[in-house]
Amino acid sequence: MQRLRVRYAKRGRLRFTSHRDISRAVERAVRRAGIPVAYSAGFSPHPKISYAGAAPTGVASEAEYLEIGVTEPCEPGRIRDDLDGSLPPGLDVLDVVEATVGGLADRLEASEWDVRLPGADWELAETAVAKFLAAEAVEVERLTKKGPRRFDAREAVLRLEVPEGTDRTAAQVPGQSCVILRMVVRHVIPAVRPDDVLTGLRLVADFAPPVPPEVTRLAQGPLDASTGALADPLDLDRDITRGGEAGSAGEHVDG
Amino acid sequence: MTVESIFPRLEALLPKVQKPIQYVGGELNSTVKDWDSADVRWALMYPDAYEVGLPNQGVAILYEILNELPATLAERTYAVWPDLEALMRAEGIPQFTVDAHRPVRAFDVLGLSFSTELGYTNMLNALDLAGIPLLAVDRGDDDPIVLAGGHAAFNPEPIADFLDAAVLGDGEQIAIAISEVIREWKGEGSPGGRDELLMRLAESGGVYVPKFYDVDYHPDGRIKRVAPNRSDVPWRVHKHTVMDLDEWPYPKKPLVPLAETVHERFSVEIFRGCTRGCRFCQAGMITRPVRERSITTIGAMVENGIKESGFNEVGLLSLSSADHSEIGEVAKGLADRYEGTNTSLSLPSTRVDAFNIDLANEFSRNGRRSGLTFAPEGGSERMRRVINKMVTEEDLIRTVTTAYSQGWRQVKLYFMCGLPTETDEDVLGIADLAKKVIKAGREITGSRDIRCTVSIGGFVPKPHTPFQWASQADHETVDRRLKALRDSLRGDKNYGRAIGFRYHDGKPSIVEGLLSRGDRRVGAVIRAVWEGGGRFDGWSEHFSYERWMAAAEKSGIDVDWYTVREREENEVLPWDHLDAGLDREWLWQDWQEAVSGTEVEDCRWTPCYDCGVCPTMGTDIQIGPTGKKLLPLTVV
Ligand code: SF4
């Protein structure tokens, strides 16, 4: 069975979709697009579509990933166009490759986030970020389905900075300041989300933005530990596919 | 005038509310037209939460038809949940449409579709949030025409003071006609303000404008007379009937929500109307005569609907879907076409006969045979004769055991409690029936792995039915009978565990009864309930019987007088000036025959018995068979 790996974006007002909303939308789009999706066996067969590390409800993303199993070989470029055309605008397909070796989820080691804080004070943000980075650990608490949970939000943060202020944000009142935080956070368990980092900033420096933040995941992928940069997780599949049979080497044991 | 989107302000609130996706629009196949491109602008509201309102066929069809008109635009709006309502009030954000997030007050028409009376408080809340005066008489030229449709609009009197207009019956053609009247009037520079517009609509005889009618009362509270207070306004307003459903194959572009909704499927109405003559059924009475869609159109609509939506379930809707003259061919043809595509087909039908099981077998060809539903409605044969549900006990037991023997493990039986002339024995008869069903099922299958669920709710007498004169059972009686039934089922060692029991208690039915057969004086109660915080009355967690009773008392309304009181033949009923086509004398005669247990046949298969609809409305029964078959699809 061929598997296709899809990178898609969740943009604008569609950032309010939940993971379940997206999976319903994708199933329908796959049907509309006539993609020969494979189904599981059994009494209530479901399409073989799996998701890796979905962004939470309310968070936008330029880098969400899913994998579709198909019953007959498909050309990734055509699937990208057809699937994109069948999804509502705002759920946009950016890239499709044929899966080769390994699991996709394993390659998603860290995420880069953009966090916009309309109406927040830039200098206070800078101070808070400096204090947060200087700390050994910052214990935060989050309400999970199993009740409140305490964990360290500091260690997973590989990079956190406050670039120069800008005024580009949807919910912003014109003329009002807007602080932008950029961060790269390693995927750990329990997950450290941008929200948890904001909680950390409040704990270490009493930094509390006046309105809910606008969060966008810019990228997720394999981490270059030395530079802190994120690579495109689909590059490996692309390289292997381009390189001909090289990809099979990982799956077949020679001799 | 340009109208600004409220979305930027709304967006800041969305992270704070439950399921924000329901407020953002952007559904597949939704339409946003340029504001200035249209002369006539409709906001369409289903007055309940998005998850219930979005799948509503009536609104979806009108949305599509109106947007197809070149000079008209239509957007949708739904009731917002209390969490968002509080934030909107705090921030001064008005009721908005989900399509372009325009304020509802900026539209020419606010069209509300009421399938149930329990949406009335949500309407008041939406008007208030929109900044539209609650009372029609307080509205000015900047306010939309507030227009009601849907089944509850067949007696809009309880909300008459809040409405500018109401339409009865099928909405397709009248919505287009209303758009045309508004376009002309606006084109002339809106002469005479909203009153002239309302006059133009009222004169046609197809739009009811409540404020052009006065209601006089007798000293004892009964209505003396309902009469127009202007010349040129007709004495009676008629319902609308679309003939030839093949000419109206909507929805063509089904709305596909992102949020989860109550029905996740593509639905096709396979016919409208029903002449089985069940006396409790308002839908059957007010949608006569039967008009079928042809097998060919049904096939084409299903094919197109799946392609446009990507839904994996298709529902074939109507009041009694097994009655379509070619349903066997439809079922087989669709099951063949979609075999192996993971598309499931459903047919809401509760007919108690073997043919219904054949259909269910066909539709479950590739899936599990989980549950089947039958609706005998009444517990005893006498009761079933009263309501004209012609099912003998033998029929029922034979049908259910056939279902068990063909592999169905779970059967649901629907009943009503509080029917006219009902006694305790009639309701306890349900327990006997259920036990007999299980006994026979065990014998025929040789297995104890079969179940039946008894599902029962309180009966509410409805306008334009033979039971419009009947006394509604009080909630104490209903609850007492339900309790006795439950005890009888639970107490049985041999069968108790094989029989499930689901019921609705009697109190909400009393409120529904008050609203169904109420007159204009009941409007004060609705308003008081809303002022007291009443919203989402169709949801048990929001509904408060006590709030309704307190509001009635405050408004000086005797709820029993509206509900449990039996009416005399010549009492003027609040909806008598609204014409569903049914001959009042025929209805009365049918009521008398109900009491004496006389049955009436279906006019599809026996001669016309003169209910009045066809001659009054100039309509005819339109049924097949066409003799056509569904061919396999060439490309999947
Ligand atoms: S008028 Fe006659 S044919 Fe028409 S719906 Fe009534 S009974 Fe049936």
Coordinates of C-alpha atoms in Angstrom, one line a residue, chain B residues 380-606:
Chain B
S380 CA -53.9 -1.0 22.4
E381 CA -55.8 -1.7 19.2
R382 CA -58.6 0.6 20.4
M383 CA -56.1 3.4 20.9
R384 CA -54.6 2.8 17.4
R385 CA -58.0 3.0 15.8
V386 CA -58.5 6.4 17.6
I387 CA -55.3 7.8 16.1
N388 CA -55.8 6.1 12.8
K389 CA -52.7 4.1 13.0
M390 CA -53.8 0.9 11.4
V391 CA -51.7 -1.8 12.9
T392 CA -53.1 -4.9 14.6
E393 CA -51.3 -6.6 17.4
E394 CA -50.8 -9.6 15.1
D395 CA -49.2 -7.3 12.5
L396 CA -46.8 -5.9 15.0
I397 CA -45.7 -9.2 16.5
R398 CA -45.3 -10.8 13.1
T399 CA -43.3 -7.9 11.8
V400 CA -41.0 -7.7 14.8
T401 CA -40.3 -11.4 14.9
T402 CA -39.6 -11.4 11.2
A403 CA -37.0 -8.7 11.9
Y404 CA -35.4 -10.8 14.6
S405 CA -35.4 -13.9 12.5
Q406 CA -33.5 -12.0 9.7
G407 CA -30.7 -11.1 12.0
W408 CA -31.8 -7.8 13.6
R409 CA -31.1 -8.0 17.3
Q410 CA -32.5 -4.7 18.5
V411 CA -35.9 -3.3 17.8
K412 CA -37.2 0.1 19.0
L413 CA -40.9 0.7 19.4
Y414 CA -42.3 4.3 19.5
F415 CA -45.4 5.2 21.4
M416 CA -47.2 8.3 22.7
C417 CA -48.8 8.8 26.0
G418 CA -51.7 11.1 26.8
L419 CA -53.6 10.5 23.5
P420 CA -57.3 11.5 23.4
T421 CA -59.6 9.0 25.2
E422 CA -56.6 7.1 26.6
T423 CA -56.9 5.1 29.8
D424 CA -54.3 3.6 32.1
E425 CA -55.0 0.2 30.4
D426 CA -54.1 1.5 27.0
V427 CA -50.7 2.5 28.2
L428 CA -50.1 -0.6 30.2
G429 CA -51.0 -2.5 27.0
I430 CA -47.6 -1.3 25.8
A431 CA -45.9 -3.5 28.4
D432 CA -47.9 -6.6 27.3
L433 CA -47.0 -5.9 23.7
A434 CA -43.3 -5.6 24.4
K435 CA -43.3 -8.8 26.4
K436 CA -45.1 -10.6 23.6
V437 CA -42.6 -9.3 21.1
I438 CA -39.7 -10.6 23.1
K439 CA -41.4 -14.0 23.8
A440 CA -42.1 -14.5 20.1
G441 CA -38.7 -13.3 19.2
R442 CA -37.0 -15.8 21.5
E443 CA -39.1 -18.6 20.1
I444 CA -38.3 -17.8 16.5
T445 CA -34.6 -17.2 17.0
G446 CA -34.0 -19.7 19.8
S447 CA -31.8 -17.0 21.3
R448 CA -32.1 -14.8 24.3
D449 CA -29.8 -12.2 22.6
I450 CA -32.6 -10.0 21.4
R451 CA -33.8 -6.7 22.8
C452 CA -36.6 -4.2 22.3
T453 CA -36.7 -0.7 23.5
V454 CA -39.9 1.1 24.3
S455 CA -39.6 4.8 23.6
I456 CA -42.5 7.0 24.6
G457 CA -43.3 10.7 24.8
G458 CA -46.2 12.9 25.8
F459 CA -48.8 13.7 23.1
V460 CA -49.4 17.4 22.2
P461 CA -52.5 18.3 20.3
K462 CA -51.6 20.4 17.3
P463 CA -53.4 23.0 15.2
H464 CA -54.8 21.9 11.8
T465 CA -55.3 18.3 13.0
P466 CA -58.5 16.5 14.0
F467 CA -57.1 16.7 17.6
Q468 CA -57.0 20.5 17.6
W469 CA -60.2 20.5 19.7
A470 CA -58.9 17.8 22.1
S471 CA -58.0 18.0 25.7
Q472 CA -54.3 17.6 26.4
A473 CA -53.6 15.2 29.2
D474 CA -52.2 17.0 32.2
H475 CA -48.6 16.1 33.2
E476 CA -49.6 14.4 36.4
T477 CA -51.7 11.9 34.3
V478 CA -48.9 11.4 31.8
D479 CA -46.2 10.9 34.4
R480 CA -48.4 8.5 36.4
R481 CA -49.1 6.3 33.4
L482 CA -45.4 6.4 32.4
K483 CA -44.4 5.3 35.9
A484 CA -47.0 2.5 35.9
L485 CA -45.7 1.3 32.5
R486 CA -42.1 1.4 33.7
D487 CA -43.0 -0.6 36.8
S488 CA -44.8 -3.1 34.8
L489 CA -41.7 -3.5 32.5
R490 CA -39.1 -3.5 35.2
G491 CA -41.1 -5.8 37.5
D492 CA -41.1 -8.6 35.0
K493 CA -38.4 -11.1 35.8
N494 CA -38.6 -13.0 32.6
Y495 CA -38.6 -10.1 30.1
G496 CA -37.7 -7.0 32.1
R497 CA -34.0 -7.1 31.2
A498 CA -34.7 -7.6 27.5
I499 CA -36.8 -4.5 27.3
G500 CA -35.4 -1.0 27.5
F501 CA -37.5 2.0 28.4
R502 CA -37.0 5.5 27.3
Y503 CA -39.5 8.3 28.1
H504 CA -39.9 12.0 28.2
D505 CA -41.7 13.3 31.2
G506 CA -45.0 15.2 30.8
K507 CA -44.0 18.8 31.8
P508 CA -42.2 19.9 28.6
S509 CA -45.3 18.7 26.6
I510 CA -47.5 21.1 28.6
V511 CA -45.3 24.1 27.6
E512 CA -45.3 22.8 24.0
G513 CA -49.1 22.5 24.2
L514 CA -49.4 26.1 25.4
L515 CA -47.3 27.3 22.6
S516 CA -48.9 25.1 19.9
R517 CA -52.5 26.0 20.5
G518 CA -51.9 29.4 22.1
D519 CA -53.2 32.8 20.9
R520 CA -51.7 36.3 20.9
R521 CA -52.1 36.6 24.7
V522 CA -49.5 33.8 25.1
G523 CA -46.8 36.1 23.7
A524 CA -46.5 37.8 27.1
V525 CA -45.5 34.5 28.6
I526 CA -42.8 33.9 26.0
R527 CA -41.4 37.3 26.6
A528 CA -41.4 36.9 30.3
V529 CA -39.7 33.6 30.1
W530 CA -37.0 35.1 27.9
E531 CA -36.6 38.1 30.2
G532 CA -36.2 35.6 33.0
G533 CA -33.3 34.0 31.2
G534 CA -35.1 31.4 29.1
R535 CA -33.1 30.2 26.1
F536 CA -32.7 26.9 24.3
D537 CA -36.0 25.5 25.5
G538 CA -35.5 22.5 23.3
W539 CA -32.6 21.4 25.4
S540 CA -33.5 19.6 28.7
E541 CA -30.5 21.1 30.5
H542 CA -31.8 24.6 29.7
F543 CA -35.5 24.1 29.8
S544 CA -37.3 25.1 33.0
Y545 CA -40.9 24.2 33.5
E546 CA -41.0 26.3 36.6
R547 CA -39.8 29.4 34.7
W548 CA -42.6 28.9 32.2
M549 CA -45.3 28.5 34.9
A550 CA -44.0 31.5 36.8
A551 CA -44.1 33.6 33.6
A552 CA -47.6 32.4 32.8
E553 CA -48.8 33.3 36.3
K554 CA -47.2 36.7 36.1
S555 CA -48.8 37.3 32.7
G556 CA -52.2 36.2 33.9
I557 CA -52.4 33.2 31.6
D558 CA -54.2 30.1 32.7
V559 CA -52.1 27.3 31.2
D560 CA -54.8 24.6 31.8
W561 CA -57.3 26.7 29.8
Y562 CA -55.0 26.4 26.8
T563 CA -53.9 22.9 27.2
V564 CA -56.3 20.5 29.1
R565 CA -59.5 22.3 28.0
E566 CA -61.5 20.6 25.3
R567 CA -62.8 23.0 22.6
E568 CA -66.3 23.1 21.2
E569 CA -67.0 22.7 17.5
N570 CA -67.7 26.3 16.8
E571 CA -65.2 28.0 19.0
V572 CA -63.0 30.3 16.9
L573 CA -59.5 28.8 17.1
P574 CA -56.5 31.2 17.0
W575 CA -55.4 29.8 13.6
D576 CA -58.8 29.6 11.9
H577 CA -57.9 32.5 9.6
L578 CA -54.7 30.6 8.4
D579 CA -55.6 28.1 5.7
A580 CA -53.7 24.8 5.5
G581 CA -56.3 23.7 2.9
L582 CA -58.0 21.3 5.3
D583 CA -61.8 21.6 5.4
R584 CA -62.8 22.5 8.9
E585 CA -65.9 20.3 8.7
W586 CA -63.8 17.4 7.6
L587 CA -61.5 17.9 10.5
W588 CA -64.4 17.9 12.9
Q589 CA -65.9 14.9 11.4
D590 CA -62.5 13.1 11.6
W591 CA -62.3 14.1 15.3
Q592 CA -65.7 12.5 15.9
E593 CA -64.7 9.4 14.0
A594 CA -61.5 9.3 16.1
V595 CA -63.6 9.2 19.3
S596 CA -65.7 6.4 17.9
G597 CA -62.7 4.5 16.7
T598 CA -63.5 4.7 13.0
E599 CA -60.6 4.4 10.6
V600 CA -59.9 6.3 7.4
E601 CA -57.9 5.0 4.5
D602 CA -55.0 6.6 2.6
C603 CA -56.2 8.6 -0.4
R604 CA -53.1 7.5 -2.4
W605 CA -54.6 4.1 -2.8
T606 CA -58.3 4.6 -2.2

